[in-house]
Coordinates of C-alpha atoms in Angstrom, one line a residue:
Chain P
X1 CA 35.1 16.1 -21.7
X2 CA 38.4 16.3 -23.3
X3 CA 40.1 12.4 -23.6
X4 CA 43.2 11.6 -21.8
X5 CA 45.8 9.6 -23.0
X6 CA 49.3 8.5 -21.5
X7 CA 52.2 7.6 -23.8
X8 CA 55.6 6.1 -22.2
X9 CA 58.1 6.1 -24.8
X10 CA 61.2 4.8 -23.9
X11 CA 64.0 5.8 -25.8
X12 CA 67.9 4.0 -25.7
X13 CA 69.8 6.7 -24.5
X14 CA 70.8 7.8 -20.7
X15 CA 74.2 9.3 -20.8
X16 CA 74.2 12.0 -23.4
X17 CA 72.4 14.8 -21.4
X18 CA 72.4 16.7 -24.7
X19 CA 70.1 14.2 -26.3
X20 CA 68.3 13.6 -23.1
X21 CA 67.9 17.4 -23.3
X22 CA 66.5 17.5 -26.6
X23 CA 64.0 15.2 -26.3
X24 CA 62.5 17.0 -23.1
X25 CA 62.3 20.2 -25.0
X26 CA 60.7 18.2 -27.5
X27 CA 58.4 16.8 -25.4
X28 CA 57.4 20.0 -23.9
X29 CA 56.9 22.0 -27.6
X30 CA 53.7 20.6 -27.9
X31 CA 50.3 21.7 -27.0
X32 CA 47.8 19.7 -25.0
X33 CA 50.5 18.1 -24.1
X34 CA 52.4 17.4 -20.3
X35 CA 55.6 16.1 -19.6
X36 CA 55.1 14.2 -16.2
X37 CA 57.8 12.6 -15.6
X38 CA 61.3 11.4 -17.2
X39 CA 64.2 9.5 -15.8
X40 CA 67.5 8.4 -17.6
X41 CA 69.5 5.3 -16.2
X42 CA 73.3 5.2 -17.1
X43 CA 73.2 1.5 -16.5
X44 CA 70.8 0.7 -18.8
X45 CA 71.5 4.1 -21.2
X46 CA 68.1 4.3 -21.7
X47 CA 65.6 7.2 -20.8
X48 CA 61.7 6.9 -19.5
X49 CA 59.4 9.8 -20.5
X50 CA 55.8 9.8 -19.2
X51 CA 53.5 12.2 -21.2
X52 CA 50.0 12.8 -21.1
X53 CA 47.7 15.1 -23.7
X54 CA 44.8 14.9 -25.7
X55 CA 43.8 12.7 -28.8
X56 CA 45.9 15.2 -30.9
X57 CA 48.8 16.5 -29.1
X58 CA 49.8 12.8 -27.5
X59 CA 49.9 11.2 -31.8
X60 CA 52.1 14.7 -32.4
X61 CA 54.4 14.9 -29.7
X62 CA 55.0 10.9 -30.2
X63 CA 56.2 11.4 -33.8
X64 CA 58.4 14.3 -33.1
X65 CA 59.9 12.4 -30.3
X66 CA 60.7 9.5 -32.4
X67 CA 62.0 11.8 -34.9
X68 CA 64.2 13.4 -32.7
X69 CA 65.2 10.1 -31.5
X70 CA 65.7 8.5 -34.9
X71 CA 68.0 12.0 -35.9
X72 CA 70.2 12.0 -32.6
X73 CA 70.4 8.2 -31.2
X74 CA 72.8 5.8 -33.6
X75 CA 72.3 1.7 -32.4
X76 CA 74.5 1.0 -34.3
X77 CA 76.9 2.1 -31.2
X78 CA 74.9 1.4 -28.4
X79 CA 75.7 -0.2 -25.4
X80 CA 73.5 -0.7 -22.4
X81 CA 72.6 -4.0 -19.9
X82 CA 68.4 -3.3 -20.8
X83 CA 67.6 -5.5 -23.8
X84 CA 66.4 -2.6 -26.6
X85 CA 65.9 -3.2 -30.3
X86 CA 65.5 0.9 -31.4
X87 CA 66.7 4.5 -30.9
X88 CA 63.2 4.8 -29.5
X89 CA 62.7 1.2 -28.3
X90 CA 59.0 0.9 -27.0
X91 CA 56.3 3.5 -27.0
X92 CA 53.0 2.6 -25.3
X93 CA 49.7 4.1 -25.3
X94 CA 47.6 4.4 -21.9
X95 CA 44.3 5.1 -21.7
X96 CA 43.9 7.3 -18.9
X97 CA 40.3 9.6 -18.9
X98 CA 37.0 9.1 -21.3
X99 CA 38.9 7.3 -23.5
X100 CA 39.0 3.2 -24.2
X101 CA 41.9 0.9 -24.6
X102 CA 40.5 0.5 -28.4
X103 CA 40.8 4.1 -29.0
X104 CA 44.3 3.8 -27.4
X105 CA 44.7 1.1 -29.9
X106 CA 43.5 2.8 -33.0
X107 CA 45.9 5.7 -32.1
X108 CA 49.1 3.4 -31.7
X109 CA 48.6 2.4 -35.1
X110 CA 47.9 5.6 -36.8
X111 CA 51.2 6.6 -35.1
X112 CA 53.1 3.4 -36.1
X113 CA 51.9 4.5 -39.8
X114 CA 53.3 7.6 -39.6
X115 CA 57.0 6.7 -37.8
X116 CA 56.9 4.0 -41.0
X117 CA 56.0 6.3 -43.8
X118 CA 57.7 9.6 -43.0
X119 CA 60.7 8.1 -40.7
X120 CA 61.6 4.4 -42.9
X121 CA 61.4 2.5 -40.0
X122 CA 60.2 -0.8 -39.3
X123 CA 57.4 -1.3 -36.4
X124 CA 55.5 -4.0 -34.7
X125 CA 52.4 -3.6 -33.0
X126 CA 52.5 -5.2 -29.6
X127 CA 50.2 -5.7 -26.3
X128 CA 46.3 -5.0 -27.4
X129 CA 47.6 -3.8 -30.3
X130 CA 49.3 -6.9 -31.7
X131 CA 47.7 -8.5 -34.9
X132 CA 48.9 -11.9 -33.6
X133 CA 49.0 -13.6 -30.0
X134 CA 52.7 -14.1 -30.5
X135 CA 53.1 -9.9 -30.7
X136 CA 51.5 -9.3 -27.8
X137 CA 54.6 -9.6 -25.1
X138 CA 57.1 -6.8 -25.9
X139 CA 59.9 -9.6 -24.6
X140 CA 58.9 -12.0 -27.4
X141 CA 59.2 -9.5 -29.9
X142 CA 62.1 -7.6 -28.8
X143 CA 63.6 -10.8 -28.5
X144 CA 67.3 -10.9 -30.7
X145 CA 67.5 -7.3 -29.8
X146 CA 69.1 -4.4 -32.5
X147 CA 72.1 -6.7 -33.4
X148 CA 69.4 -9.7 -34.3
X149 CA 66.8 -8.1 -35.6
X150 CA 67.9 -7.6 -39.7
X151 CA 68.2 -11.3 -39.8
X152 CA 64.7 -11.4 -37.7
X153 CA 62.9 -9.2 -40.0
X154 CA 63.6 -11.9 -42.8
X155 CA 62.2 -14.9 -40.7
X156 CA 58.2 -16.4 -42.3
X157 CA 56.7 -15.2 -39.1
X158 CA 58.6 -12.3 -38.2
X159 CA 57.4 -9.4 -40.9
X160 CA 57.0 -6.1 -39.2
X161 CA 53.7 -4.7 -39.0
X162 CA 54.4 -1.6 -40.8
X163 CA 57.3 -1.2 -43.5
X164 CA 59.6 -3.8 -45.2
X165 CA 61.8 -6.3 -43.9
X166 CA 64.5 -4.3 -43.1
X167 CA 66.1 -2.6 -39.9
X168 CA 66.0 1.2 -40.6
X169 CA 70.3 1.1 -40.3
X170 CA 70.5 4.0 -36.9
X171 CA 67.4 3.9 -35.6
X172 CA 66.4 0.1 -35.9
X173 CA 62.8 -1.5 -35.3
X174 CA 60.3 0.3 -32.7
X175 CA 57.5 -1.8 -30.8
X176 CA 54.4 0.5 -30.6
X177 CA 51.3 -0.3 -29.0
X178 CA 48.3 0.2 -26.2
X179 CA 48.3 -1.5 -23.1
X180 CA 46.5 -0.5 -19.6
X181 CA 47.8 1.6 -17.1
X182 CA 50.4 -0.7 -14.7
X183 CA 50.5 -0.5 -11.4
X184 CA 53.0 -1.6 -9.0
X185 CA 51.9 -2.9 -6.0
X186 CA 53.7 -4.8 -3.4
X187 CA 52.2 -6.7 -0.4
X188 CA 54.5 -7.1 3.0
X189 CA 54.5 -10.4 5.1
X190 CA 55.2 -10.8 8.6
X191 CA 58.2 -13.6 7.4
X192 CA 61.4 -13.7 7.0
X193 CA 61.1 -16.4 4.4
X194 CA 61.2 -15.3 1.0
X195 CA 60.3 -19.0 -0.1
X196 CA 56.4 -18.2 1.2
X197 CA 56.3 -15.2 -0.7
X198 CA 57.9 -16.9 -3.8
X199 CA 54.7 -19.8 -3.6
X200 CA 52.3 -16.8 -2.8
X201 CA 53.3 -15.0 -5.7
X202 CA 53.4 -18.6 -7.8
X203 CA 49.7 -19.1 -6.7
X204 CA 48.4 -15.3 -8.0
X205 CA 49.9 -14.5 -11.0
X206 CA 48.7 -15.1 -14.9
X207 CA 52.0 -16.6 -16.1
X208 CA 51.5 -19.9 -13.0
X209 CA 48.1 -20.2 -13.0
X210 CA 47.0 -17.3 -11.1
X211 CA 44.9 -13.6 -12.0
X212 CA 45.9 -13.4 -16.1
X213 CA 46.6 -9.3 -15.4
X214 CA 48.8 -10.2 -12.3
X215 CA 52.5 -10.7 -12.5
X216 CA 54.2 -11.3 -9.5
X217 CA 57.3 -12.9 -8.1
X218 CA 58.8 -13.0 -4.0
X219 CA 61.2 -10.7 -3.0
X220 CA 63.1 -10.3 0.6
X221 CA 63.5 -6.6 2.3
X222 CA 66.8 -7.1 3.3
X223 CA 66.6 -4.5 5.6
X224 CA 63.5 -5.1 7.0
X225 CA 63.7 -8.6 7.6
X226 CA 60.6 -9.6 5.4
X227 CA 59.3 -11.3 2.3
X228 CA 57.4 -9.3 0.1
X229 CA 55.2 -10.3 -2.7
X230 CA 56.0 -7.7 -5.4
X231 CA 53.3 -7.9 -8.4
X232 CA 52.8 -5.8 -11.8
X233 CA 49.2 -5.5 -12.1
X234 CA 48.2 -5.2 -16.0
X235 CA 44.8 -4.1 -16.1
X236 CA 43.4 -3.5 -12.8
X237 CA 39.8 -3.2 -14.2
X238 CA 40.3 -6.7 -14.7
X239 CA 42.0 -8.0 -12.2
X240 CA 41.1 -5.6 -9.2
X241 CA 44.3 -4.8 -6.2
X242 CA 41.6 -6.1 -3.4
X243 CA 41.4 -9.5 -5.1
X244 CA 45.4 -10.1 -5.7
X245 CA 45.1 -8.6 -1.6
X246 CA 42.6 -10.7 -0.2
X247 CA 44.0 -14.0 -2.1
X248 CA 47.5 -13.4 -0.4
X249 CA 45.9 -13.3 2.6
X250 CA 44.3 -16.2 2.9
X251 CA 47.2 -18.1 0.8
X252 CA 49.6 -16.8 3.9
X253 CA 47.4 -18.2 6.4
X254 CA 48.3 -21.3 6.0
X255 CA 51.6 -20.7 6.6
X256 CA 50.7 -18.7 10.0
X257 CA 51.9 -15.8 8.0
X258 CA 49.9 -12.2 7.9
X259 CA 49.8 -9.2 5.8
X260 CA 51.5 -6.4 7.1
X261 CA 51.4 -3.6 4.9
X262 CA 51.4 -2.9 0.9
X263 CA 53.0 -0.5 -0.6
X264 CA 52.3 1.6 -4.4
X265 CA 55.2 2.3 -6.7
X266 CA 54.9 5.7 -8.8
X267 CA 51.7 6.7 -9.8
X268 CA 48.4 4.9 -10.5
X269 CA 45.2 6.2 -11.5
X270 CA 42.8 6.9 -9.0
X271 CA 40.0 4.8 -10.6
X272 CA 42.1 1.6 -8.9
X273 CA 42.2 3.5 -5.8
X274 CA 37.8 3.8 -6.0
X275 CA 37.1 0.4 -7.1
X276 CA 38.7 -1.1 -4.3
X277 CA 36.8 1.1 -1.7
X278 CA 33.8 0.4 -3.8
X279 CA 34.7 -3.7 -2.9
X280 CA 35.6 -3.3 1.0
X281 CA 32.3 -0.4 1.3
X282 CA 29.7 -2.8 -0.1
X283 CA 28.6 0.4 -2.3
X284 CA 25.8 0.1 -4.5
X285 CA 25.6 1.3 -8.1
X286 CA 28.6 3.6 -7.4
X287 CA 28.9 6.0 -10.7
X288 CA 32.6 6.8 -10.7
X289 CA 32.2 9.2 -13.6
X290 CA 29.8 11.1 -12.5
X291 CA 29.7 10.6 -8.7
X292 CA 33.5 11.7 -8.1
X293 CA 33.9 15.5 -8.0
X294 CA 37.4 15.9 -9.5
X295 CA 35.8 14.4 -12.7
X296 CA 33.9 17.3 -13.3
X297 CA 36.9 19.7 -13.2
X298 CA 39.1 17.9 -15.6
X299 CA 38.6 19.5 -19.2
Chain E
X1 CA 49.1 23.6 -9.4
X2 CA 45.9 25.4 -9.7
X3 CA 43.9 25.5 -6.4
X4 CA 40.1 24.9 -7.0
X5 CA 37.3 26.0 -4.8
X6 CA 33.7 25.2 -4.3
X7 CA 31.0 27.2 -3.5
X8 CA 27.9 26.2 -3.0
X9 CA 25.3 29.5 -2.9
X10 CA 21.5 28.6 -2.0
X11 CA 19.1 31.1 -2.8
X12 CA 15.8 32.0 -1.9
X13 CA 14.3 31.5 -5.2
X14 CA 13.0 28.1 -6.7
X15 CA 10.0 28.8 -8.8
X16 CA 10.8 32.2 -11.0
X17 CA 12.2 30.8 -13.8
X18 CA 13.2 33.9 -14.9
X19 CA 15.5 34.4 -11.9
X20 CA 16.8 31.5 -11.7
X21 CA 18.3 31.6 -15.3
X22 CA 19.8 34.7 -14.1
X23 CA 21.8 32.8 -11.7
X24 CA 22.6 30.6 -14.2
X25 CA 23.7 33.0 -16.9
X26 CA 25.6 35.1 -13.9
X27 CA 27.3 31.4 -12.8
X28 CA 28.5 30.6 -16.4
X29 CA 29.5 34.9 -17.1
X30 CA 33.1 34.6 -15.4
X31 CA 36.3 33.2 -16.7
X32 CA 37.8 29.9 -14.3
X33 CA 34.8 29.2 -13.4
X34 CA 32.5 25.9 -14.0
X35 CA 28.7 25.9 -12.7
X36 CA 28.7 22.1 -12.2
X37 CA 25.3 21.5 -10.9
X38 CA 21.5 23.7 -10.3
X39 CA 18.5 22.5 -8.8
X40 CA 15.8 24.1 -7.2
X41 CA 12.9 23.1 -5.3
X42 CA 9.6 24.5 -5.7
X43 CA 7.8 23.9 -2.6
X44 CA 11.3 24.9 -0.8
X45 CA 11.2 27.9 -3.4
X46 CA 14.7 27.4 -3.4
X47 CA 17.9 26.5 -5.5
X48 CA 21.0 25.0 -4.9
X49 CA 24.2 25.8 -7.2
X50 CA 27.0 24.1 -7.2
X51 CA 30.3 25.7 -8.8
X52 CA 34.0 25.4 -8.7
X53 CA 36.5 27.5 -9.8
X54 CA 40.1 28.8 -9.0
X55 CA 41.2 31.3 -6.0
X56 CA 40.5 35.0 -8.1
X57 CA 37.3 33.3 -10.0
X58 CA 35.3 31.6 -7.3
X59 CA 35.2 34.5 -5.2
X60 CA 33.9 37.2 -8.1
X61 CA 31.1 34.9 -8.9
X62 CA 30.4 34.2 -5.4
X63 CA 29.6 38.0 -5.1
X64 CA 28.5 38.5 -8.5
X65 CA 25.7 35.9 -7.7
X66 CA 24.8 37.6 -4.2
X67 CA 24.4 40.9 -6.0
X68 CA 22.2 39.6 -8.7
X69 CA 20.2 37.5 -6.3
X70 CA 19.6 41.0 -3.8
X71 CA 18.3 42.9 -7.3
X72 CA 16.0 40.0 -8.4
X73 CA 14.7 38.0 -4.8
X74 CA 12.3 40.1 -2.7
X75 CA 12.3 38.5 1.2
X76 CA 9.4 40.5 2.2
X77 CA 7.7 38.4 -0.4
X78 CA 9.0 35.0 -0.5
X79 CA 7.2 31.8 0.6
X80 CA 8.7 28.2 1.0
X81 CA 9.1 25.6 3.7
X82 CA 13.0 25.3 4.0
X83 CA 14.0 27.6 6.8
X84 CA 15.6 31.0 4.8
X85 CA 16.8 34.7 6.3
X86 CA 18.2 35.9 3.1
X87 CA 17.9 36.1 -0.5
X88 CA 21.4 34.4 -0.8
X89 CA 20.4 32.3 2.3
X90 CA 23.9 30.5 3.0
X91 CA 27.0 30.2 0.9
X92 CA 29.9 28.2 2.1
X93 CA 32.9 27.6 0.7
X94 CA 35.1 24.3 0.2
X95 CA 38.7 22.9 -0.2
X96 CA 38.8 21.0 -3.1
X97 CA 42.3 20.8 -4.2
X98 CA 45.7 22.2 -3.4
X99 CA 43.9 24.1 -0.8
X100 CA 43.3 24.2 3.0
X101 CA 40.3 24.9 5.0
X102 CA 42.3 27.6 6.5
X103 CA 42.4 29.5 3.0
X104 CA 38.9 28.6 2.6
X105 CA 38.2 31.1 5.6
X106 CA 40.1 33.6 4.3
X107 CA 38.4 33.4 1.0
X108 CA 34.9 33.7 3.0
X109 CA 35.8 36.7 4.8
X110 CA 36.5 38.6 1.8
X111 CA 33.6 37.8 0.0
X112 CA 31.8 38.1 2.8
X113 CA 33.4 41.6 3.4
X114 CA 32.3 42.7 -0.3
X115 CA 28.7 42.1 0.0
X116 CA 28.5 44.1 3.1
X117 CA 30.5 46.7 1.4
X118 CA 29.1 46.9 -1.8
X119 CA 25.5 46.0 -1.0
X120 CA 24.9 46.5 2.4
X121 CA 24.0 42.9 3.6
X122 CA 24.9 42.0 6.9
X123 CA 26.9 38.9 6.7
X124 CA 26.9 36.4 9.8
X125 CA 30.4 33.9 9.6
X126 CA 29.2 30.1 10.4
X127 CA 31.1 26.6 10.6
X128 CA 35.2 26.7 10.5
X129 CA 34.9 31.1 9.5
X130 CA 32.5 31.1 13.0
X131 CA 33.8 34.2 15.2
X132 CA 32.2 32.1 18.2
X133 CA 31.5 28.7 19.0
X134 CA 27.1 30.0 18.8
X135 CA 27.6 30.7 15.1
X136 CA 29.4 27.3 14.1
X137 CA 26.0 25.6 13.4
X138 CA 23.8 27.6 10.2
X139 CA 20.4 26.0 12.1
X140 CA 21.6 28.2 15.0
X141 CA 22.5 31.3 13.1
X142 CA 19.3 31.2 10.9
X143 CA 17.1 30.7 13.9
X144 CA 14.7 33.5 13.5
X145 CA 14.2 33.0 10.1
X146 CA 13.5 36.1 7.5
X147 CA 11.3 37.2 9.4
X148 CA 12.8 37.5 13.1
X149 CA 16.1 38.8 11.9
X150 CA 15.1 42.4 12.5
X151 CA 15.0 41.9 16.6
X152 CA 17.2 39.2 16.5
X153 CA 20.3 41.4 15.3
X154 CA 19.5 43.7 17.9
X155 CA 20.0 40.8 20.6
X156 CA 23.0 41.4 22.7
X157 CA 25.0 38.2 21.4
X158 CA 23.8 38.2 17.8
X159 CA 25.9 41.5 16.0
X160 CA 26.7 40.6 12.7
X161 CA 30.3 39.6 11.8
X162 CA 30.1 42.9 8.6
X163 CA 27.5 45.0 8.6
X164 CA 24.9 47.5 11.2
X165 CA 22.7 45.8 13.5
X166 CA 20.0 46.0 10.5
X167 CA 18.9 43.6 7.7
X168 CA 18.7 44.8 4.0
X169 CA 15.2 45.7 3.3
X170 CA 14.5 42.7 0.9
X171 CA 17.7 40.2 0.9
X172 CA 18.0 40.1 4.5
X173 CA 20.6 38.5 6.2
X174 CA 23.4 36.0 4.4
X175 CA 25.4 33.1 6.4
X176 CA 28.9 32.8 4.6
X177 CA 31.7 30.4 5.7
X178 CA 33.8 27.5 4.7
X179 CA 33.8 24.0 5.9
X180 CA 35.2 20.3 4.3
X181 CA 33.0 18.8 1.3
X182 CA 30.2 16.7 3.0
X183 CA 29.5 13.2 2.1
X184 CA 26.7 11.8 1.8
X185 CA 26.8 7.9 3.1
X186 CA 24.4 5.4 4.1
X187 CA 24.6 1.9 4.7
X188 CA 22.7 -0.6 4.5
X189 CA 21.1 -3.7 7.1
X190 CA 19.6 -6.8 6.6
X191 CA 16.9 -6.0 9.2
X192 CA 13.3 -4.6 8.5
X193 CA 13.3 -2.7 12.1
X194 CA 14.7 0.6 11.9
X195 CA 15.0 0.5 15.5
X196 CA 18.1 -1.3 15.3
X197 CA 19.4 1.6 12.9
X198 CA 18.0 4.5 14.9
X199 CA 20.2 2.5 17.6
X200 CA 23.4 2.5 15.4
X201 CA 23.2 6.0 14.6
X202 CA 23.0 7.2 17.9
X203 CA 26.0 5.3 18.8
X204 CA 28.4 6.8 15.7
X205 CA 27.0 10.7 15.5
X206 CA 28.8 12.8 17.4
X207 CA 25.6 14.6 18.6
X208 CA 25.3 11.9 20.9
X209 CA 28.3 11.1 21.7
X210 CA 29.7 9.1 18.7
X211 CA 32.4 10.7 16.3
X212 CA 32.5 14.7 15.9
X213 CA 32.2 14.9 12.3
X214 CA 29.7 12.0 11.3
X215 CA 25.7 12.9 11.3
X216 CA 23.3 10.2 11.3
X217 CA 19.9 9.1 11.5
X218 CA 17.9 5.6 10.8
X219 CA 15.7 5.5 8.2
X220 CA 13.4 2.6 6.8
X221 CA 14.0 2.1 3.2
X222 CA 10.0 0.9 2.6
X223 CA 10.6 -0.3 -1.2
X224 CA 13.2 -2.3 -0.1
X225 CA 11.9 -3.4 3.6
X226 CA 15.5 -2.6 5.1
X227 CA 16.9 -0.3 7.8
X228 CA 19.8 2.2 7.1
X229 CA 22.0 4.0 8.6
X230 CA 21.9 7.5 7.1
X231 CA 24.9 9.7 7.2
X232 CA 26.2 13.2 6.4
X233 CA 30.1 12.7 7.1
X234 CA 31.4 16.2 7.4
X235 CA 34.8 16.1 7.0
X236 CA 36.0 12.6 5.9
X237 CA 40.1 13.7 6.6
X238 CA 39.0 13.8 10.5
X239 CA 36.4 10.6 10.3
X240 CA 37.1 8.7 7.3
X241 CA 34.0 6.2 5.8
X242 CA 35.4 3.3 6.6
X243 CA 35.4 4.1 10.5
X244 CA 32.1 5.0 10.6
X245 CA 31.2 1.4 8.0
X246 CA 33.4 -0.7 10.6
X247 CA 31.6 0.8 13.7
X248 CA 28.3 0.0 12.1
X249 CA 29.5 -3.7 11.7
X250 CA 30.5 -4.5 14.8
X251 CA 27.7 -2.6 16.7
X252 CA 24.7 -4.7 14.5
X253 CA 26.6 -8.0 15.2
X254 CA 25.1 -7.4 18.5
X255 CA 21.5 -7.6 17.0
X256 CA 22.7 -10.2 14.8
X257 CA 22.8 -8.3 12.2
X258 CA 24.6 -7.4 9.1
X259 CA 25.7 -4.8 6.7
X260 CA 24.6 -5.6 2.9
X261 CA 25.7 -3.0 1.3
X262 CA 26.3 1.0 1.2
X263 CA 25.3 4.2 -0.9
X264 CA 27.2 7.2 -1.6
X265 CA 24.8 10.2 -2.5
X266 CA 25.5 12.4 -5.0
X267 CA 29.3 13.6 -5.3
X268 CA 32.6 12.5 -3.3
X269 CA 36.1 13.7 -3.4
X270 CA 38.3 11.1 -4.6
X271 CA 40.4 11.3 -1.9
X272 CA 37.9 10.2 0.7
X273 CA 37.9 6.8 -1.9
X274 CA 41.5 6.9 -1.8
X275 CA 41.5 6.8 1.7
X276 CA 39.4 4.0 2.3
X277 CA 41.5 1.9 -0.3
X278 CA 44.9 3.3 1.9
X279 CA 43.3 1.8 4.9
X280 CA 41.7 -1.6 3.6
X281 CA 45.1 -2.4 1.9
X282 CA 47.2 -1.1 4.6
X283 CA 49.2 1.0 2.3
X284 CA 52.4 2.3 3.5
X285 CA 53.4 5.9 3.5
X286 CA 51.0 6.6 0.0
X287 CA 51.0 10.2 -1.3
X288 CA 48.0 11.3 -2.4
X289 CA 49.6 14.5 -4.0
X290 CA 51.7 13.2 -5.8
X291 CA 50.8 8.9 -6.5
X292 CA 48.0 9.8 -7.9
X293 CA 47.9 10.6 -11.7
X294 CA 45.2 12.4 -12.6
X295 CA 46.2 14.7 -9.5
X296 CA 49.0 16.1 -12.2
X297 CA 46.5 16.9 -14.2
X298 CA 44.6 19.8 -13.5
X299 CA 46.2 23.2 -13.9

């Protein structure tokens, strides 16, 4: 069966529909390749694309969008509130179907070559991609943004992973990578007080203590009156929704507080969706590949 | 999007190896279509195909196979101990994706109005394609067997749906229809008397008065000196697993008993997963369609 891979470059410009225009054409002149999804925020001027294709179309139609990117997108006068560091800022790889995060991460570097060699520009390898711990959080490395990152470059520790120590002057330093698919998933409580869900979310997540692929902070529903613990969860293979689920509920009990719903965010791959019936069903030896009909279909 | 189709076609043929990689060869001969599984059964002398395949290409192999099974299967001949009336015994069609059950009857009636046409078969409609409430259930339409079809088509009450009052000299009569995909689910006690199971199942079939679509039966699993609660869920959207998992709970807590764990048999839908996981995690207003990645995937 053909592999499936998910790339989500995200690329520092959402006002100039032209440009936003060009890269979707781009993004659509490939073969084996679909353009899911894009969204531009004026806010942030920056643009989301969510592609997903085969081993070879996904490595082509990232290059040609980083390309375009590189030819039309000038940092040198952007402004924007989302921290970014490059015309195309961050560009990760997903693996998504018969394909493992290790091939995800041999084809985020064979890309990163390429943008180096043929484009002139500086990249880091970040997430399960980095060569070093310190590359693997995007903020860390992003960190001193476009206007920092010449004098970055020049820093002991700070040597890109591909190409010299110098910004490429328009299109400035890209972050390229693999990481797992995200998922946003956010668990309702019966409360109206966000400080609950702000301990809740304390106790589960990686950064506090908690599940290492669980980020998570409280938020309140303003309109409905009730906390919410809102979590990113990293690598769901890992770190499985039921568990982050079942650990808030019993963390809320001692508060007399209950779960009263969850809600998904945008899209997550049914796998996620399986393993937690697979949990709450008690199933035995459950073959997702080849017990799940739609498997069969797919290439 | 695309909307696939399954057929499943058994014939009456499950020892003449020749034959059967007729079927085989036939399955694989037309375009948008994917044979994804074969078996057959030698003391049935019977096979099983399972195919799937868009709107135009499931229903030219769904004939193509009934017209190369009436040239190669001779009735008059045929012995095996799975009930049979026709060369192409049954063949039912299923929704798999972007596709009702409503369009699944639709499809049936035209195939099934082809093989009359074009090879004089009388074709009897069974489950959701039924013209009467007698003809939902195959066990009631086959009754008669091969053999009794002759003076059972001449009964008042049992006219074919297409075709004379008369079977076709040697492929005899076919039962063609659609109906949901069919799980197979069975869960598992930690009790050695299968009286308690045979107990359960009663209480959740809706043959005796439990839910509509859910089959069941106990069985003793002798390797394993355990009891289970064997299932054939027939259309998970109307009685999803986890009712039918959370009925056996509370129902063997009365014989101090308890579920230890589950099997799913062969293939599921993903959606009948996804379903379990909406209902365990109390998801709010989740969109299969359109949440779901791989769902923007296919065609």
């Amino acid at each position: 069966m053909a592999k499936i891979i998910e790339c989500i470059p995200n690329f520092s410009e959402g006002r100039n529909q032209v440009v936003i225009d060009g890269l979707v054409a781009t993004a659509k002149s490939i073969p084996g390749v679909t353009l899911l999804d894009h969204s531009s925020d004026q806010s942030h001027n920056r643009s989301v694309f969510t592609l997903v294709g085969d081993e070879e179309g996904i490595q082509e139609v990232a290059f040609q969008l980083v390309k375009f990117a590189t030819e039309n997108i000038d940092m040198t006068k952007h402004e924007g509130e989302h921290p970014r560091m490059g015309a195309t800022d961050v560009m990760p790889f997903v693996p998504i179907k018969d394909v493992t995060t290790e091939e995800c991460v041999e084809i985020s570097k064979k890309v990163a070559e390429r943008i180096n060699k043929e484009l002139a520009i500086p990249v880091f390898l970040y997430e399960e991609s980095a060569t070093s711990p310190d590359r693997k959080n995007l903020a860390k490395v992003r960190k001193g943004q476009f206007e920092g990152m010449p004098e970055k470059l020049l820093q002991e520790e700070w040597a890109p992973d591909f190409g010299e120590r110098k910004i490429h002057p328009t299109a400035g330093v890209i972050a390229v990578g693999a990481r797992m698919p995200l998922i946003a998933f956010n668990v309702n409580l019966d409360t109206d007080d966000v400080e609950i869900a702000n301990k809740i979310a304390k106790i589960i997540r990686g950064s506090s203590g908690g599940y290492k692929y669980c980020k998570g902070i409280g938020v309140m529903l303003e309109d409905r009156k009730i906390a919410q613990v809102s979590m990113n969860m990293v690598n769901f293979e890992k770190c499985p929704l039921y568990r982050t689920f079942e650990t808030i509920r019993f963390e809320a009990k001692r508060y007399g507080v209950n779960i009263i719903g969850s809600e998904i965010i945008g899209l997550t791959p049914v796998k996620a969706l399986a393993d937690v019936a697979e949990y709450y069903l008690q199933i035995e030896e459950f073959d997702f590949n080849k017990q799940v009909l739609e498997n069969h279909l797919l290439g």
